[in-house]
């Protein structure tokens, strides 16, 4: 047995700095150093790292049979190329995470809170972070003091209301951004809307923080589960997370969210990197240390609003409803437990067709059922201020269990249809008459525009004679029934087919027609049937579109769903490929599928998104794209608008030909409701 040495002394908050305190272990250490824990028992030598001589953190096994902390080993191998114990040749890519058994044993090690002198708590190591963020009084006090120092006084803010501050994308630990700043070139920020009346809360301070997030793939070919948009060669400029994939490495880690801007990957700046290069960096089969800028939402100017936040009665459902609750009403509900361990009586689930956490049922006689404000099928957006829009039932349950007495829910309730008396028979009749999925439509002629600068497309036609039984040798994906209404495109051209020998058709080409049969309006299965029927002919004429970009790089393989091998070769392993997000930017407008997204807000709320693009003399016409979605705003809670979406119309008025100074007033004039017509392409998967 080995007695572990305490690396940092706890006890009290004297001399502590919120900026220096680690948000995971609660100790003060540099972000590049390992976490520090105060272990309460002797730890078995087998669970101790041979480099730092402390209990293992994120243990990694080497091929030669030794185990180290991931952080210790990765730092060591930056300077050396051998195992620290037996000096055998070693690279980090050869190492694998330790077994689940070892990791569970480490998670169960007993540690004390770094502020034990005041909170008097001991727990398992895996429980320390939830304790710090939900129960530790010292940690919460440090956070509140930092927020107060960061927030200017009401009088100070009123005095500088007309000031203009021009700033770039500076990397800071805490970065308040105000709407009065001049934005980046081409950037407008309708997320902020200032009111002149002194009795209306002013939401001018948009707070963002730069954080470091380490992600490790357990298998070298495993996806992180992030969809990425943006890049130097695109109108967005920055590399932005469009969404996180459920049950992925990133989703399980829980620290990254849609809208986060990735500034660095393993100390390599992405400020001037094209999209394809950024994706290649993010697909490295090693530890990824990401420096990200994360929007934290608005800080209210009016201190009177803080008084309301301190009184549970002001958080009732009736006061938190938006003026127009379609497509759903956002409710704030506070449940008060009689004691720490009292259950709420809520069953939480996840759905197969939508990310997030949903309420399945309220147990009869339980606290939530007695309160009566939560309901079945409510989507849980946040609990105690922690975003669960892309969370899991397990993480939600952990937050609830860590709560002392008060549990604050923010949920979205789907809008109810009250016509025909709301009867079940009437609902069934309405469902039978409802048109199938009417939300998508082809881009109208008034919405047509050229692709953004640097992107284009070209038509290609291939005519060939072939034996009727000879396969074309292609695999396809997409179709009108797939996500984002992607066109049917080629995922591979196999060496055994006649198209490979012809050489014109490439992976990523979008199919237009075969022998005159249109493929652009078909579902995936319909396209497969037409292709197979026409392939049986001795003469085949195939029309495709190839998208081009100035900074084009061939994408490495990734994953793709809903593909069919038209050569009927089950051994084909080239199906795991999807186009990069940038491939869709060059697609002609007439092939775009649009949809309308209706947002609602109250008079003093912001819409919650920023955009780039518009007409500029130096660059000509650029489409408008969503760049940022701010947490806690209507756009965030609605969940349908995504970073990288192109805005083609506002309330039916086309944005083609508009500049920033035209679109800003249009958005600000919409006080309670706005309809955005958007085109959305799935981000590149890493």
mmCIF file of N, CA and C in Angstrom, residues 416-496:
data_model
loop_
_atom_site.group_PDB
_atom_site.id
_atom_site.type_symbol
_atom_site.label_atom_id
_atom_site.label_comp_id
_atom_site.label_asym_id
_atom_site.label_seq_id
_atom_site.Cartn_x
_atom_site.Cartn_y
_atom_site.Cartn_z
ATOM 1 N N UNK A 416 -50.471 23.141 -27.232
ATOM 2 C CA UNK A 416 -51.633 22.274 -27.367
ATOM 3 C C UNK A 416 -52.593 22.856 -28.396
ATOM 4 N N UNK A 417 -53.248 21.961 -29.122
ATOM 5 C CA UNK A 417 -54.259 22.355 -30.111
ATOM 6 C C UNK A 417 -55.617 22.289 -29.437
ATOM 7 N N UNK A 418 -56.277 23.453 -29.271
ATOM 8 C CA UNK A 418 -57.513 23.496 -28.490
ATOM 9 C C UNK A 418 -58.773 23.486 -29.342
ATOM 10 N N UNK A 419 -58.643 23.428 -30.666
ATOM 11 C CA UNK A 419 -59.864 23.439 -31.460
ATOM 12 C C UNK A 419 -60.569 22.097 -31.396
ATOM 13 N N UNK A 420 -61.820 22.108 -31.828
ATOM 14 C CA UNK A 420 -62.702 20.933 -31.799
ATOM 15 C C UNK A 420 -62.844 20.389 -30.388
ATOM 16 N N UNK A 421 -62.790 21.311 -29.408
ATOM 17 C CA UNK A 421 -63.033 20.911 -28.037
ATOM 18 C C UNK A 421 -61.921 20.143 -27.403
ATOM 19 N N UNK A 422 -60.832 19.907 -28.113
ATOM 20 C CA UNK A 422 -59.709 19.190 -27.537
ATOM 21 C C UNK A 422 -59.998 17.721 -27.287
ATOM 22 N N UNK A 423 -61.030 17.168 -27.897
ATOM 23 C CA UNK A 423 -61.380 15.775 -27.636
ATOM 24 C C UNK A 423 -60.407 14.835 -28.310
ATOM 25 N N UNK A 424 -60.315 13.614 -27.813
ATOM 26 C CA UNK A 424 -59.433 12.616 -28.406
ATOM 27 C C UNK A 424 -59.883 12.273 -29.815
ATOM 28 N N UNK A 425 -61.229 12.207 -30.034
ATOM 29 C CA UNK A 425 -61.712 11.903 -31.369
ATOM 30 C C UNK A 425 -61.335 13.023 -32.335
ATOM 31 N N UNK A 426 -61.479 14.268 -31.871
ATOM 32 C CA UNK A 426 -61.112 15.388 -32.726
ATOM 33 C C UNK A 426 -59.637 15.387 -33.048
ATOM 34 N N UNK A 427 -58.819 15.022 -32.071
ATOM 35 C CA UNK A 427 -57.376 14.973 -32.313
ATOM 36 C C UNK A 427 -57.045 13.920 -33.365
ATOM 37 N N UNK A 428 -57.699 12.775 -33.295
ATOM 38 C CA UNK A 428 -57.436 11.720 -34.274
ATOM 39 C C UNK A 428 -57.854 12.167 -35.666
ATOM 40 N N UNK A 429 -58.998 12.856 -35.744
ATOM 41 C CA UNK A 429 -59.456 13.324 -37.048
ATOM 42 C C UNK A 429 -58.487 14.344 -37.631
ATOM 43 N N UNK A 430 -57.987 15.258 -36.779
ATOM 44 C CA UNK A 430 -57.030 16.254 -37.256
ATOM 45 C C UNK A 430 -55.751 15.590 -37.718
ATOM 46 N N UNK A 431 -55.305 14.550 -36.978
ATOM 47 C CA UNK A 431 -54.076 13.863 -37.358
ATOM 48 C C UNK A 431 -54.232 13.188 -38.707
ATOM 49 N N UNK A 432 -55.422 12.650 -38.968
ATOM 50 C CA UNK A 432 -55.635 11.975 -40.244
ATOM 51 C C UNK A 432 -55.634 12.959 -41.405
ATOM 52 N N UNK A 433 -56.097 14.219 -41.150
ATOM 53 C CA UNK A 433 -56.154 15.206 -42.224
ATOM 54 C C UNK A 433 -54.841 15.955 -42.394
ATOM 55 N N UNK A 434 -53.910 15.809 -41.434
ATOM 56 C CA UNK A 434 -52.690 16.605 -41.458
ATOM 57 C C UNK A 434 -51.801 16.195 -42.630
ATOM 58 N N UNK A 435 -51.300 17.149 -43.360
ATOM 59 C CA UNK A 435 -50.413 16.869 -44.487
ATOM 60 C C UNK A 435 -49.097 16.315 -43.976
ATOM 61 N N UNK A 436 -48.481 15.384 -44.699
ATOM 62 C CA UNK A 436 -47.244 14.768 -44.218
ATOM 63 C C UNK A 436 -46.073 15.752 -44.276
ATOM 64 N N UNK A 437 -45.563 16.117 -43.091
ATOM 65 C CA UNK A 437 -44.337 16.892 -42.942
ATOM 66 C C UNK A 437 -44.283 18.100 -43.883
ATOM 67 N N UNK A 438 -45.126 19.121 -43.669
ATOM 68 C CA UNK A 438 -45.204 20.227 -44.628
ATOM 69 C C UNK A 438 -44.145 21.303 -44.409
ATOM 70 N N UNK A 439 -43.223 21.130 -43.469
ATOM 71 C CA UNK A 439 -42.359 22.235 -43.076
ATOM 72 C C UNK A 439 -41.248 22.523 -44.085
ATOM 73 N N UNK A 440 -40.886 21.573 -44.944
ATOM 74 C CA UNK A 440 -39.819 21.803 -45.922
ATOM 75 C C UNK A 440 -40.408 22.146 -47.290
ATOM 76 N N UNK A 441 -39.762 23.063 -48.008
ATOM 77 C CA UNK A 441 -40.207 23.423 -49.351
ATOM 78 C C UNK A 441 -38.996 23.845 -50.169
ATOM 79 N N UNK A 442 -39.133 23.724 -51.495
ATOM 80 C CA UNK A 442 -38.052 24.122 -52.379
ATOM 81 C C UNK A 442 -37.831 25.628 -52.300
ATOM 82 N N UNK A 443 -36.594 26.035 -52.466
ATOM 83 C CA UNK A 443 -36.255 27.451 -52.407
ATOM 84 C C UNK A 443 -36.964 28.193 -53.539
ATOM 85 N N UNK A 444 -37.710 29.251 -53.185
ATOM 86 C CA UNK A 444 -38.493 29.980 -54.174
ATOM 87 C C UNK A 444 -37.588 30.804 -55.082
ATOM 88 N N UNK A 445 -38.122 31.162 -56.242
ATOM 89 C CA UNK A 445 -37.330 31.909 -57.224
ATOM 90 C C UNK A 445 -36.865 33.247 -56.675
ATOM 91 N N UNK A 446 -37.668 33.873 -55.790
ATOM 92 C CA UNK A 446 -37.274 35.167 -55.222
ATOM 93 C C UNK A 446 -36.153 35.038 -54.196
ATOM 94 N N UNK A 447 -35.885 33.788 -53.754
ATOM 95 C CA UNK A 447 -34.836 33.558 -52.768
ATOM 96 C C UNK A 447 -33.527 33.110 -53.413
ATOM 97 N N UNK A 448 -33.473 33.025 -54.733
ATOM 98 C CA UNK A 448 -32.288 32.494 -55.402
ATOM 99 C C UNK A 448 -31.096 33.442 -55.236
ATOM 100 N N UNK A 449 -29.906 32.871 -55.124
ATOM 101 C CA UNK A 449 -28.687 33.669 -54.983
ATOM 102 C C UNK A 449 -27.515 32.823 -55.435
ATOM 103 N N UNK A 450 -26.376 33.482 -55.619
ATOM 104 C CA UNK A 450 -25.152 32.768 -55.959
ATOM 105 C C UNK A 450 -24.544 32.168 -54.697
ATOM 106 N N UNK A 451 -23.729 31.110 -54.839
ATOM 107 C CA UNK A 451 -23.047 30.549 -53.662
ATOM 108 C C UNK A 451 -22.106 31.589 -53.046
ATOM 109 N N UNK A 452 -21.715 31.399 -51.787
ATOM 110 C CA UNK A 452 -20.766 32.334 -51.169
ATOM 111 C C UNK A 452 -19.440 32.331 -51.917
ATOM 112 N N UNK A 453 -18.676 33.406 -51.749
ATOM 113 C CA UNK A 453 -17.403 33.546 -52.445
ATOM 114 C C UNK A 453 -16.476 32.379 -52.194
ATOM 115 N N UNK A 454 -15.850 31.886 -53.254
ATOM 116 C CA UNK A 454 -14.934 30.753 -53.136
ATOM 117 C C UNK A 454 -15.575 29.411 -53.371
ATOM 118 N N UNK A 455 -16.927 29.374 -53.541
ATOM 119 C CA UNK A 455 -17.644 28.113 -53.739
ATOM 120 C C UNK A 455 -18.430 28.178 -55.040
ATOM 121 N N UNK A 456 -18.479 27.054 -55.750
ATOM 122 C CA UNK A 456 -19.185 26.997 -57.030
ATOM 123 C C UNK A 456 -19.537 25.543 -57.325
ATOM 124 N N UNK A 457 -20.105 25.308 -58.499
ATOM 125 C CA UNK A 457 -20.455 23.940 -58.894
ATOM 126 C C UNK A 457 -20.367 23.831 -60.408
ATOM 127 N N UNK A 458 -20.296 22.602 -60.899
ATOM 128 C CA UNK A 458 -20.307 22.357 -62.341
ATOM 129 C C UNK A 458 -21.086 21.083 -62.631
ATOM 130 N N UNK A 459 -21.818 21.109 -63.742
ATOM 131 C CA UNK A 459 -22.579 19.932 -64.179
ATOM 132 C C UNK A 459 -21.664 18.995 -64.957
ATOM 133 N N UNK A 460 -21.893 17.710 -64.804
ATOM 134 C CA UNK A 460 -21.169 16.696 -65.567
ATOM 135 C C UNK A 460 -22.177 15.680 -66.103
ATOM 136 N N UNK A 461 -21.982 15.256 -67.346
ATOM 137 C CA UNK A 461 -22.843 14.244 -67.955
ATOM 138 C C UNK A 461 -21.979 13.097 -68.464
ATOM 139 N N UNK A 462 -22.357 11.888 -68.107
ATOM 140 C CA UNK A 462 -21.631 10.693 -68.533
ATOM 141 C C UNK A 462 -22.593 9.807 -69.311
ATOM 142 N N UNK A 463 -22.214 9.452 -70.522
ATOM 143 C CA UNK A 463 -23.014 8.553 -71.350
ATOM 144 C C UNK A 463 -22.169 7.325 -71.675
ATOM 145 N N UNK A 464 -22.714 6.153 -71.418
ATOM 146 C CA UNK A 464 -21.937 4.927 -71.646
ATOM 147 C C UNK A 464 -22.848 3.777 -72.057
ATOM 148 N N UNK A 465 -22.250 2.853 -72.790
ATOM 149 C CA UNK A 465 -22.907 1.594 -73.114
ATOM 150 C C UNK A 465 -22.326 0.510 -72.227
ATOM 151 N N UNK A 466 -23.187 -0.376 -71.741
ATOM 152 C CA UNK A 466 -22.751 -1.392 -70.793
ATOM 153 C C UNK A 466 -23.588 -2.644 -70.946
ATOM 154 N N UNK A 467 -23.067 -3.716 -70.399
ATOM 155 C CA UNK A 467 -23.850 -4.949 -70.327
ATOM 156 C C UNK A 467 -24.971 -4.749 -69.309
ATOM 157 N N UNK A 468 -26.184 -5.218 -69.605
ATOM 158 C CA UNK A 468 -27.308 -4.990 -68.692
ATOM 159 C C UNK A 468 -27.057 -5.480 -67.272
ATOM 160 N N UNK A 469 -26.272 -6.550 -67.111
ATOM 161 C CA UNK A 469 -26.032 -7.089 -65.774
ATOM 162 C C UNK A 469 -24.857 -6.420 -65.069
ATOM 163 N N UNK A 470 -24.143 -5.560 -65.753
ATOM 164 C CA UNK A 470 -22.965 -4.935 -65.168
ATOM 165 C C UNK A 470 -23.380 -3.782 -64.252
ATOM 166 N N UNK A 471 -22.837 -3.766 -63.039
ATOM 167 C CA UNK A 471 -23.189 -2.746 -62.046
ATOM 168 C C UNK A 471 -22.500 -1.422 -62.351
ATOM 169 N N UNK A 472 -23.165 -0.314 -61.960
ATOM 170 C CA UNK A 472 -22.514 0.991 -62.034
ATOM 171 C C UNK A 472 -21.366 1.086 -61.035
ATOM 172 N N UNK A 473 -21.480 0.361 -59.912
ATOM 173 C CA UNK A 473 -20.419 0.348 -58.915
ATOM 174 C C UNK A 473 -20.382 1.589 -58.048
ATOM 175 N N UNK A 474 -21.561 2.077 -57.604
ATOM 176 C CA UNK A 474 -21.598 3.242 -56.721
ATOM 177 C C UNK A 474 -22.457 2.930 -55.501
ATOM 178 N N UNK A 475 -22.188 3.650 -54.414
ATOM 179 C CA UNK A 475 -23.071 3.644 -53.251
ATOM 180 C C UNK A 475 -23.572 5.067 -53.065
ATOM 181 N N UNK A 476 -24.766 5.201 -52.523
ATOM 182 C CA UNK A 476 -25.387 6.520 -52.411
ATOM 183 C C UNK A 476 -25.908 6.751 -51.000
ATOM 184 N N UNK A 477 -26.215 8.015 -50.712
ATOM 185 C CA UNK A 477 -26.879 8.415 -49.470
ATOM 186 C C UNK A 477 -27.729 9.635 -49.782
ATOM 187 N N UNK A 478 -28.435 10.149 -48.760
ATOM 188 C CA UNK A 478 -29.262 11.335 -48.945
ATOM 189 C C UNK A 478 -30.670 10.984 -49.355
ATOM 190 N N UNK A 479 -31.372 11.929 -49.968
ATOM 191 C CA UNK A 479 -32.755 11.739 -50.360
ATOM 192 C C UNK A 479 -33.673 12.705 -49.627
ATOM 193 N N UNK A 480 -34.834 12.929 -50.177
ATOM 194 C CA UNK A 480 -35.762 13.920 -49.636
ATOM 195 C C UNK A 480 -36.255 13.572 -48.235
ATOM 196 N N UNK A 481 -36.151 12.303 -47.846
ATOM 197 C CA UNK A 481 -36.626 11.902 -46.524
ATOM 198 C C UNK A 481 -35.522 11.891 -45.482
ATOM 199 N N UNK A 482 -34.292 12.269 -45.836
ATOM 200 C CA UNK A 482 -33.207 12.225 -44.863
ATOM 201 C C UNK A 482 -33.102 13.566 -44.153
ATOM 202 N N UNK A 483 -32.218 13.605 -43.192
ATOM 203 C CA UNK A 483 -32.030 14.812 -42.399
ATOM 204 C C UNK A 483 -31.601 15.990 -43.280
ATOM 205 N N UNK A 484 -32.193 17.155 -43.053
ATOM 206 C CA UNK A 484 -31.876 18.392 -43.767
ATOM 207 C C UNK A 484 -32.202 18.322 -45.255
ATOM 208 N N UNK A 485 -32.935 17.298 -45.674
ATOM 209 C CA UNK A 485 -33.340 17.168 -47.077
ATOM 210 C C UNK A 485 -32.130 17.215 -48.012
ATOM 211 N N UNK A 486 -31.120 16.447 -47.699
ATOM 212 C CA UNK A 486 -29.936 16.403 -48.554
ATOM 213 C C UNK A 486 -30.288 15.780 -49.895
ATOM 214 N N UNK A 487 -29.694 16.267 -50.977
ATOM 215 C CA UNK A 487 -29.904 15.606 -52.269
ATOM 216 C C UNK A 487 -29.224 14.241 -52.280
ATOM 217 N N UNK A 488 -29.589 13.394 -53.213
ATOM 218 C CA UNK A 488 -28.954 12.088 -53.348
ATOM 219 C C UNK A 488 -27.530 12.290 -53.852
ATOM 220 N N UNK A 489 -26.552 11.758 -53.127
ATOM 221 C CA UNK A 489 -25.157 11.962 -53.509
ATOM 222 C C UNK A 489 -24.395 10.637 -53.450
ATOM 223 N N UNK A 490 -23.252 10.600 -54.112
ATOM 224 C CA UNK A 490 -22.450 9.381 -54.222
ATOM 225 C C UNK A 490 -21.464 9.314 -53.052
ATOM 226 N N UNK A 491 -21.463 8.180 -52.354
ATOM 227 C CA UNK A 491 -20.544 8.010 -51.225
ATOM 228 C C UNK A 491 -19.303 7.207 -51.595
ATOM 229 N N UNK A 492 -19.355 6.442 -52.677
ATOM 230 C CA UNK A 492 -18.161 5.724 -53.127
ATOM 231 C C UNK A 492 -18.336 5.300 -54.579
ATOM 232 N N UNK A 493 -17.231 5.236 -55.298
ATOM 233 C CA UNK A 493 -17.180 4.698 -56.657
ATOM 234 C C UNK A 493 -16.223 3.520 -56.615
ATOM 235 N N UNK A 494 -16.756 2.317 -56.774
ATOM 236 C CA UNK A 494 -15.980 1.111 -56.533
ATOM 237 C C UNK A 494 -15.187 0.677 -57.765
ATOM 238 N N UNK A 495 -14.019 0.109 -57.541
ATOM 239 C CA UNK A 495 -13.162 -0.302 -58.677
ATOM 240 C C UNK A 495 -13.802 -1.333 -59.594
ATOM 241 N N UNK A 496 -14.811 -2.081 -59.099
ATOM 242 C CA UNK A 496 -15.398 -3.147 -59.918
ATOM 243 C C UNK A 496 -16.450 -2.629 -60.886
#
